[in-house]
Amino acid sequence: MAEWVTGKVKKVEFWTDALFSLTVHAPIHPFTAGQFAKLGLEIDGERVQRAYSYVNAPDNPDLEFYLVTVPDGKLSPRLAALKPGDEIQIVSEAAGFFVLDEVPACDTLWMLATGTAIGPYLSILQYGQDLERFKNIVLVHAARYAADLSYLPLMLELQKRYEGKLKIQTVVSRETVEGSLTGRVPALIENGELEAAVGLSMAAETCHVMLCGNPQMVRDTQELLKTTRQMTKHLRRRPGHMTAEHYW
């Protein structure tokens, strides 16, 4: 059984009408960058809970989560309405295997995310541990509009910190914006635009691809890489080239 503890909201930051970040203080157990927790609120006499990835590094006591408000959702509108000082329930033990321990060493590590699924990568990169196994790291954040790229300033800050090792590429699907590619991630891989933009190839011999986000993006990209790049899903019993986590 999961152990629930009570936390306090420290900050709520709205990026757009639908996107916001929640910062919480709570007595949780140590977690690994890339893992997720469950947040919950008591609603109509029952605890309503959902899983959200940590955005903060494990050594940062400000527990940060990046959320999208689902208009008819049972929990997210209530989370968006929280104020500093309000109480929130959180599971003390993090979960999930979307962590660097599960990723084999390679020349180039590709981190592909859509929407709020950028969170696990930001946790990993802010922590900065165990990244010496990779010569290059490419962080790709895809969203519908440029306004949805909430963490771009942090991404650019991280790019400077890694002094050429980390490359950042944003993608928007519903408008054309300078500096961003336009379209869907699978199509940009298929037509070569993504690799051309960052100046690195996505080859099975030299790369590992982490995929996190919209299930359709994850499935389509996996299928594309399987059929055109001969990449396979990475399993402990059978090492491969792709590690994935769906974000609903």
PDB file of C-alpha atoms in Angstrom:
ATOM      1  CA  MET A   1       0.000   0.000   0.000  1.00  0.00           C
ATOM      2  CA  ALA A   2       1.231   3.463  -0.888  1.00  0.00           C
ATOM      3  CA  GLU A   3       1.997   5.705   2.058  1.00  0.00           C
ATOM      4  CA  TRP A   4       0.330   9.083   1.695  1.00  0.00           C
ATOM      5  CA  VAL A   5       1.757  12.149   3.430  1.00  0.00           C
ATOM      6  CA  THR A   6       0.491  15.706   3.686  1.00  0.00           C
ATOM      7  CA  GLY A   7       2.351  18.431   1.845  1.00  0.00           C
ATOM      8  CA  LYS A   8       1.884  22.162   1.573  1.00  0.00           C
ATOM      9  CA  VAL A   9       1.622  24.151  -1.614  1.00  0.00           C
ATOM     10  CA  LYS A  10       4.470  26.643  -1.869  1.00  0.00           C
ATOM     11  CA  LYS A  11       3.735  28.120  -5.303  1.00  0.00           C
ATOM     12  CA  VAL A  12       1.338  27.887  -8.237  1.00  0.00           C
ATOM     13  CA  GLU A  13       2.605  29.337 -11.522  1.00  0.00           C
ATOM     14  CA  PHE A  14       0.322  29.687 -14.527  1.00  0.00           C
ATOM     15  CA  TRP A  15       2.014  29.584 -17.922  1.00  0.00           C
ATOM     16  CA  THR A  16      -1.137  29.658 -20.074  1.00  0.00           C
ATOM     17  CA  ASP A  17      -4.868  29.239 -19.437  1.00  0.00           C
ATOM     18  CA  ALA A  18      -4.346  25.480 -19.307  1.00  0.00           C
ATOM     19  CA  LEU A  19      -0.727  24.927 -18.228  1.00  0.00           C
ATOM     20  CA  PHE A  20       0.577  25.462 -14.723  1.00  0.00           C
ATOM     21  CA  SER A  21       3.323  24.340 -12.344  1.00  0.00           C
ATOM     22  CA  LEU A  22       2.752  23.334  -8.762  1.00  0.00           C
ATOM     23  CA  THR A  23       5.543  23.558  -6.172  1.00  0.00           C
ATOM     24  CA  VAL A  24       5.038  21.577  -2.975  1.00  0.00           C
ATOM     25  CA  HIS A  25       6.927  20.925   0.253  1.00  0.00           C
ATOM     26  CA  ALA A  26       6.361  17.444   1.701  1.00  0.00           C
ATOM     27  CA  PRO A  27       8.221  14.779   3.735  1.00  0.00           C
ATOM     28  CA  ILE A  28       8.821  12.342   0.877  1.00  0.00           C
ATOM     29  CA  HIS A  29      11.428   9.598   0.508  1.00  0.00           C
ATOM     30  CA  PRO A  30      14.386  10.186  -1.854  1.00  0.00           C
ATOM     31  CA  PHE A  31      13.514   9.677  -5.521  1.00  0.00           C
ATOM     32  CA  THR A  32      15.428   9.132  -8.757  1.00  0.00           C
ATOM     33  CA  ALA A  33      15.387  11.784 -11.489  1.00  0.00           C
ATOM     34  CA  GLY A  34      12.766  10.766 -14.068  1.00  0.00           C
ATOM     35  CA  GLN A  35      10.359   9.185 -11.583  1.00  0.00           C
ATOM     36  CA  PHE A  36       6.813  10.258 -10.746  1.00  0.00           C
ATOM     37  CA  ALA A  37       4.652  10.676  -7.653  1.00  0.00           C
ATOM     38  CA  LYS A  38       0.921  10.577  -7.091  1.00  0.00           C
ATOM     39  CA  LEU A  39      -0.845  13.735  -5.988  1.00  0.00           C
ATOM     40  CA  GLY A  40      -4.269  13.592  -4.412  1.00  0.00           C
ATOM     41  CA  LEU A  41      -7.057  15.668  -2.902  1.00  0.00           C
ATOM     42  CA  GLU A  42     -10.049  14.677  -0.839  1.00  0.00           C
ATOM     43  CA  ILE A  43     -13.071  15.318  -3.071  1.00  0.00           C
ATOM     44  CA  ASP A  44     -16.621  14.416  -2.034  1.00  0.00           C
ATOM     45  CA  GLY A  45     -15.371  12.085   0.671  1.00  0.00           C
ATOM     46  CA  GLU A  46     -12.846  10.185  -1.440  1.00  0.00           C
ATOM     47  CA  ARG A  47      -9.218  10.694  -2.408  1.00  0.00           C
ATOM     48  CA  VAL A  48      -8.861  11.489  -6.110  1.00  0.00           C
ATOM     49  CA  GLN A  49      -5.312  10.855  -7.313  1.00  0.00           C
ATOM     50  CA  ARG A  50      -3.213  11.133 -10.455  1.00  0.00           C
ATOM     51  CA  ALA A  51       0.430  10.460 -11.305  1.00  0.00           C
ATOM     52  CA  TYR A  52       2.725  13.398 -12.129  1.00  0.00           C
ATOM     53  CA  SER A  53       6.468  13.423 -12.825  1.00  0.00           C
ATOM     54  CA  TYR A  54       8.904  15.409 -10.739  1.00  0.00           C
ATOM     55  CA  VAL A  55      10.367  18.374 -12.634  1.00  0.00           C
ATOM     56  CA  ASN A  56      12.859  19.281  -9.903  1.00  0.00           C
ATOM     57  CA  ALA A  57      16.178  17.538  -9.290  1.00  0.00           C
ATOM     58  CA  PRO A  58      16.140  14.965  -6.457  1.00  0.00           C
ATOM     59  CA  ASP A  59      18.360  17.192  -4.292  1.00  0.00           C
ATOM     60  CA  ASN A  60      15.936  20.145  -4.514  1.00  0.00           C
ATOM     61  CA  PRO A  61      13.360  20.271  -1.669  1.00  0.00           C
ATOM     62  CA  ASP A  62      10.968  22.316  -3.857  1.00  0.00           C
ATOM     63  CA  LEU A  63       8.911  19.484  -5.356  1.00  0.00           C
ATOM     64  CA  GLU A  64       7.744  20.742  -8.733  1.00  0.00           C
ATOM     65  CA  PHE A  65       5.111  19.291 -11.062  1.00  0.00           C
ATOM     66  CA  TYR A  66       4.033  20.471 -14.533  1.00  0.00           C
ATOM     67  CA  LEU A  67       0.328  20.017 -15.214  1.00  0.00           C
ATOM     68  CA  VAL A  68      -2.348  20.666 -17.788  1.00  0.00           C
ATOM     69  CA  THR A  69      -5.881  21.496 -16.700  1.00  0.00           C
ATOM     70  CA  VAL A  70      -8.413  19.055 -18.103  1.00  0.00           C
ATOM     71  CA  PRO A  71     -11.626  21.180 -18.217  1.00  0.00           C
ATOM     72  CA  ASP A  72     -13.966  18.368 -17.142  1.00  0.00           C
ATOM     73  CA  GLY A  73     -11.303  16.571 -15.096  1.00  0.00           C
ATOM     74  CA  LYS A  74     -12.008  15.585 -11.524  1.00  0.00           C
ATOM     75  CA  LEU A  75      -8.595  16.575 -10.118  1.00  0.00           C
ATOM     76  CA  SER A  76      -6.621  18.987 -12.316  1.00  0.00           C
ATOM     77  CA  PRO A  77      -9.051  21.967 -12.043  1.00  0.00           C
ATOM     78  CA  ARG A  78      -8.925  21.584  -8.249  1.00  0.00           C
ATOM     79  CA  LEU A  79      -5.137  21.466  -8.281  1.00  0.00           C
ATOM     80  CA  ALA A  80      -5.090  24.607 -10.414  1.00  0.00           C
ATOM     81  CA  ALA A  81      -7.277  26.349  -7.837  1.00  0.00           C
ATOM     82  CA  LEU A  82      -4.877  25.670  -4.949  1.00  0.00           C
ATOM     83  CA  LYS A  83      -3.156  28.591  -3.217  1.00  0.00           C
ATOM     84  CA  PRO A  84       0.149  28.789  -1.314  1.00  0.00           C
ATOM     85  CA  GLY A  85      -0.349  27.292   2.132  1.00  0.00           C
ATOM     86  CA  ASP A  86      -3.057  24.843   1.039  1.00  0.00           C
ATOM     87  CA  GLU A  87      -2.596  21.184   1.900  1.00  0.00           C
ATOM     88  CA  ILE A  88      -2.155  18.443  -0.686  1.00  0.00           C
ATOM     89  CA  GLN A  89      -1.691  14.702  -0.420  1.00  0.00           C
ATOM     90  CA  ILE A  90       1.356  13.068  -2.002  1.00  0.00           C
ATOM     91  CA  VAL A  91       2.669   9.502  -2.052  1.00  0.00           C
ATOM     92  CA  SER A  92       5.967   9.419  -0.153  1.00  0.00           C
ATOM     93  CA  GLU A  93       7.580   6.793  -2.397  1.00  0.00           C
ATOM     94  CA  ALA A  94       8.220   7.725  -6.037  1.00  0.00           C
ATOM     95  CA  ALA A  95       7.722   5.182  -8.822  1.00  0.00           C
ATOM     96  CA  GLY A  96       8.670   4.586 -12.445  1.00  0.00           C
ATOM     97  CA  PHE A  97      11.545   3.236 -14.517  1.00  0.00           C
ATOM     98  CA  PHE A  98      11.997   6.175 -16.905  1.00  0.00           C
ATOM     99  CA  VAL A  99      15.413   6.828 -15.370  1.00  0.00           C
ATOM    100  CA  LEU A 100      19.013   6.907 -16.605  1.00  0.00           C
ATOM    101  CA  ASP A 101      19.849   3.670 -14.771  1.00  0.00           C
ATOM    102  CA  GLU A 102      17.681   1.936 -17.381  1.00  0.00           C
ATOM    103  CA  VAL A 103      19.431   3.573 -20.363  1.00  0.00           C
ATOM    104  CA  PRO A 104      22.597   2.052 -21.879  1.00  0.00           C
ATOM    105  CA  ALA A 105      25.631   4.205 -22.679  1.00  0.00           C
ATOM    106  CA  CYS A 106      25.806   5.604 -26.219  1.00  0.00           C
ATOM    107  CA  ASP A 107      27.225   8.498 -28.216  1.00  0.00           C
ATOM    108  CA  THR A 108      23.967  10.465 -28.496  1.00  0.00           C
ATOM    109  CA  LEU A 109      21.033  10.356 -26.119  1.00  0.00           C
ATOM    110  CA  TRP A 110      17.830  11.730 -27.643  1.00  0.00           C
ATOM    111  CA  MET A 111      15.186  12.980 -25.194  1.00  0.00           C
ATOM    112  CA  LEU A 112      11.875  13.469 -27.028  1.00  0.00           C
ATOM    113  CA  ALA A 113       8.880  14.965 -25.198  1.00  0.00           C
ATOM    114  CA  THR A 114       5.449  16.359 -25.956  1.00  0.00           C
ATOM    115  CA  GLY A 115       3.572  18.760 -23.684  1.00  0.00           C
ATOM    116  CA  THR A 116       3.956  18.310 -19.929  1.00  0.00           C
ATOM    117  CA  ALA A 117       6.092  15.201 -20.476  1.00  0.00           C
ATOM    118  CA  ILE A 118       9.158  17.469 -20.600  1.00  0.00           C
ATOM    119  CA  GLY A 119       9.198  17.146 -16.786  1.00  0.00           C
ATOM    120  CA  PRO A 120      11.250  13.934 -16.341  1.00  0.00           C
ATOM    121  CA  TYR A 121      13.994  15.229 -18.641  1.00  0.00           C
ATOM    122  CA  LEU A 122      14.232  18.517 -16.758  1.00  0.00           C
ATOM    123  CA  SER A 123      14.632  16.576 -13.514  1.00  0.00           C
ATOM    124  CA  ILE A 124      17.408  14.447 -15.047  1.00  0.00           C
ATOM    125  CA  LEU A 125      19.242  17.415 -16.593  1.00  0.00           C
ATOM    126  CA  GLN A 126      18.942  19.657 -13.548  1.00  0.00           C
ATOM    127  CA  TYR A 127      20.395  16.878 -11.394  1.00  0.00           C
ATOM    128  CA  GLY A 128      23.215  16.285 -13.872  1.00  0.00           C
ATOM    129  CA  GLN A 129      24.339  12.894 -12.555  1.00  0.00           C
ATOM    130  CA  ASP A 130      25.385   9.898 -14.696  1.00  0.00           C
ATOM    131  CA  LEU A 131      25.446  11.910 -17.932  1.00  0.00           C
ATOM    132  CA  GLU A 132      29.155  11.432 -18.646  1.00  0.00           C
ATOM    133  CA  ARG A 133      28.207   8.183 -20.443  1.00  0.00           C
ATOM    134  CA  PHE A 134      26.856  10.256 -23.338  1.00  0.00           C
ATOM    135  CA  LYS A 135      28.889  12.393 -25.732  1.00  0.00           C
ATOM    136  CA  ASN A 136      25.821  14.355 -26.904  1.00  0.00           C
ATOM    137  CA  ILE A 137      22.353  14.908 -25.451  1.00  0.00           C
ATOM    138  CA  VAL A 138      19.466  16.255 -27.530  1.00  0.00           C
ATOM    139  CA  LEU A 139      16.369  17.577 -25.748  1.00  0.00           C
ATOM    140  CA  VAL A 140      13.324  18.006 -27.997  1.00  0.00           C
ATOM    141  CA  HIS A 141      10.144  19.602 -26.652  1.00  0.00           C
ATOM    142  CA  ALA A 142       7.082  19.496 -28.902  1.00  0.00           C
ATOM    143  CA  ALA A 143       3.912  21.482 -28.234  1.00  0.00           C
ATOM    144  CA  ARG A 144       0.981  22.872 -30.171  1.00  0.00           C
ATOM    145  CA  TYR A 145       1.948  26.552 -29.819  1.00  0.00           C
ATOM    146  CA  ALA A 146       5.079  28.460 -28.840  1.00  0.00           C
ATOM    147  CA  ALA A 147       3.245  29.756 -25.757  1.00  0.00           C
ATOM    148  CA  ASP A 148       3.063  26.146 -24.532  1.00  0.00           C
ATOM    149  CA  LEU A 149       6.875  25.869 -24.311  1.00  0.00           C
ATOM    150  CA  SER A 150       6.738  26.911 -20.652  1.00  0.00           C
ATOM    151  CA  TYR A 151      10.198  25.716 -19.662  1.00  0.00           C
ATOM    152  CA  LEU A 152      12.142  27.015 -22.654  1.00  0.00           C
ATOM    153  CA  PRO A 153      14.075  29.570 -20.519  1.00  0.00           C
ATOM    154  CA  LEU A 154      15.193  26.752 -18.197  1.00  0.00           C
ATOM    155  CA  MET A 155      16.062  24.562 -21.185  1.00  0.00           C
ATOM    156  CA  LEU A 156      18.268  27.306 -22.630  1.00  0.00           C
ATOM    157  CA  GLU A 157      19.888  27.826 -19.230  1.00  0.00           C
ATOM    158  CA  LEU A 158      20.674  24.095 -19.076  1.00  0.00           C
ATOM    159  CA  GLN A 159      22.086  24.242 -22.594  1.00  0.00           C
ATOM    160  CA  LYS A 160      24.591  26.882 -21.440  1.00  0.00           C
ATOM    161  CA  ARG A 161      25.458  24.860 -18.346  1.00  0.00           C
ATOM    162  CA  TYR A 162      26.360  21.806 -20.419  1.00  0.00           C
ATOM    163  CA  GLU A 163      28.690  23.846 -22.674  1.00  0.00           C
ATOM    164  CA  GLY A 164      27.925  22.279 -26.046  1.00  0.00           C
ATOM    165  CA  LYS A 165      27.031  18.780 -24.858  1.00  0.00           C
ATOM    166  CA  LEU A 166      23.295  19.526 -24.719  1.00  0.00           C
ATOM    167  CA  LYS A 167      21.370  20.614 -27.792  1.00  0.00           C
ATOM    168  CA  ILE A 168      17.854  22.039 -27.505  1.00  0.00           C
ATOM    169  CA  GLN A 169      15.209  21.853 -30.227  1.00  0.00           C
ATOM    170  CA  THR A 170      11.612  23.000 -29.915  1.00  0.00           C
ATOM    171  CA  VAL A 171       8.780  21.848 -32.178  1.00  0.00           C
ATOM    172  CA  VAL A 172       5.348  23.425 -32.625  1.00  0.00           C
ATOM    173  CA  SER A 173       2.561  21.808 -34.612  1.00  0.00           C
ATOM    174  CA  ARG A 174      -0.009  24.551 -35.119  1.00  0.00           C
ATOM    175  CA  GLU A 175       1.973  27.653 -36.020  1.00  0.00           C
ATOM    176  CA  THR A 176       5.277  28.685 -37.543  1.00  0.00           C
ATOM    177  CA  VAL A 177       7.762  30.166 -35.099  1.00  0.00           C
ATOM    178  CA  GLU A 178      11.349  31.248 -35.628  1.00  0.00           C
ATOM    179  CA  GLY A 179      13.768  28.821 -33.994  1.00  0.00           C
ATOM    180  CA  SER A 180      11.215  25.998 -33.782  1.00  0.00           C
ATOM    181  CA  LEU A 181      10.500  23.239 -36.247  1.00  0.00           C
ATOM    182  CA  THR A 182       6.909  22.958 -37.444  1.00  0.00           C
ATOM    183  CA  GLY A 183       5.009  19.664 -37.491  1.00  0.00           C
ATOM    184  CA  ARG A 184       4.831  16.384 -35.591  1.00  0.00           C
ATOM    185  CA  VAL A 185       7.895  14.638 -34.192  1.00  0.00           C
ATOM    186  CA  PRO A 186       7.536  11.396 -36.231  1.00  0.00           C
ATOM    187  CA  ALA A 187       7.205  13.357 -39.493  1.00  0.00           C
ATOM    188  CA  LEU A 188      10.245  15.499 -38.644  1.00  0.00           C
ATOM    189  CA  ILE A 189      12.285  12.354 -38.065  1.00  0.00           C
ATOM    190  CA  GLU A 190      10.994  10.734 -41.244  1.00  0.00           C
ATOM    191  CA  ASN A 191      11.829  13.722 -43.457  1.00  0.00           C
ATOM    192  CA  GLY A 192      15.205  14.325 -41.789  1.00  0.00           C
ATOM    193  CA  GLU A 193      14.398  17.837 -40.538  1.00  0.00           C
ATOM    194  CA  LEU A 194      14.975  17.071 -36.861  1.00  0.00           C
ATOM    195  CA  GLU A 195      18.427  15.587 -37.385  1.00  0.00           C
ATOM    196  CA  ALA A 196      19.382  18.381 -39.779  1.00  0.00           C
ATOM    197  CA  ALA A 197      18.312  21.027 -37.260  1.00  0.00           C
ATOM    198  CA  VAL A 198      20.519  19.688 -34.460  1.00  0.00           C
ATOM    199  CA  GLY A 199      23.331  18.377 -36.659  1.00  0.00           C
ATOM    200  CA  LEU A 200      23.273  14.837 -35.251  1.00  0.00           C
ATOM    201  CA  SER A 201      22.003  11.548 -36.637  1.00  0.00           C
ATOM    202  CA  MET A 202      19.545   9.162 -35.024  1.00  0.00           C
ATOM    203  CA  ALA A 203      21.213   5.837 -35.816  1.00  0.00           C
ATOM    204  CA  ALA A 204      20.846   2.538 -33.979  1.00  0.00           C
ATOM    205  CA  GLU A 205      24.621   2.073 -33.845  1.00  0.00           C
ATOM    206  CA  THR A 206      25.287   5.294 -31.931  1.00  0.00           C
ATOM    207  CA  CYS A 207      22.052   6.435 -30.255  1.00  0.00           C
ATOM    208  CA  HIS A 208      19.440   5.763 -27.643  1.00  0.00           C
ATOM    209  CA  VAL A 209      16.032   7.416 -27.900  1.00  0.00           C
ATOM    210  CA  MET A 210      13.917   8.247 -24.842  1.00  0.00           C
ATOM    211  CA  LEU A 211      10.267   8.965 -25.663  1.00  0.00           C
ATOM    212  CA  CYS A 212       7.856  10.551 -23.231  1.00  0.00           C
ATOM    213  CA  GLY A 213       4.469  12.058 -23.929  1.00  0.00           C
ATOM    214  CA  ASN A 214       1.354  11.660 -26.014  1.00  0.00           C
ATOM    215  CA  PRO A 215       0.782   7.918 -26.546  1.00  0.00           C
ATOM    216  CA  GLN A 216       0.171   8.440 -30.283  1.00  0.00           C
ATOM    217  CA  MET A 217       3.515  10.250 -30.679  1.00  0.00           C
ATOM    218  CA  VAL A 218       5.281   7.520 -28.734  1.00  0.00           C
ATOM    219  CA  ARG A 219       3.704   4.701 -30.752  1.00  0.00           C
ATOM    220  CA  ASP A 220       4.205   6.380 -34.131  1.00  0.00           C
ATOM    221  CA  THR A 221       7.820   7.271 -33.385  1.00  0.00           C
ATOM    222  CA  GLN A 222       8.629   3.787 -32.115  1.00  0.00           C
ATOM    223  CA  GLU A 223       7.109   2.207 -35.208  1.00  0.00           C
ATOM    224  CA  LEU A 224       8.979   4.599 -37.496  1.00  0.00           C
ATOM    225  CA  LEU A 225      12.334   3.989 -35.790  1.00  0.00           C
ATOM    226  CA  LYS A 226      11.710   0.264 -35.813  1.00  0.00           C
ATOM    227  CA  THR A 227      10.951   0.089 -39.526  1.00  0.00           C
ATOM    228  CA  THR A 228      13.365   2.733 -40.870  1.00  0.00           C
ATOM    229  CA  ARG A 229      16.252   2.655 -38.376  1.00  0.00           C
ATOM    230  CA  GLN A 230      16.090  -0.953 -37.164  1.00  0.00           C
ATOM    231  CA  MET A 231      15.731   0.220 -33.566  1.00  0.00           C
ATOM    232  CA  THR A 232      14.206  -2.028 -30.898  1.00  0.00           C
ATOM    233  CA  LYS A 233      12.566  -1.423 -27.532  1.00  0.00           C
ATOM    234  CA  HIS A 234      15.051  -1.522 -24.693  1.00  0.00           C
ATOM    235  CA  LEU A 235      14.452  -4.261 -22.143  1.00  0.00           C
ATOM    236  CA  ARG A 236      16.666  -5.387 -19.286  1.00  0.00           C
ATOM    237  CA  ARG A 237      16.755  -8.911 -20.684  1.00  0.00           C
ATOM    238  CA  ARG A 238      17.297  -7.653 -24.238  1.00  0.00           C
ATOM    239  CA  PRO A 239      19.088  -4.302 -24.621  1.00  0.00           C
ATOM    240  CA  GLY A 240      17.684  -2.064 -27.341  1.00  0.00           C
ATOM    241  CA  HIS A 241      17.581   1.521 -28.578  1.00  0.00           C
ATOM    242  CA  MET A 242      14.274   2.985 -27.323  1.00  0.00           C
ATOM    243  CA  THR A 243      12.931   3.667 -23.808  1.00  0.00           C
ATOM    244  CA  ALA A 244       9.393   5.007 -23.562  1.00  0.00           C
ATOM    245  CA  GLU A 245       6.790   6.313 -21.133  1.00  0.00           C
ATOM    246  CA  HIS A 246       3.241   7.306 -22.077  1.00  0.00           C
ATOM    247  CA  TYR A 247       1.705  10.499 -20.683  1.00  0.00           C
ATOM    248  CA  TRP A 248      -2.080  10.514 -20.648  1.00  0.00           C
TER     249      TRP A 248
END
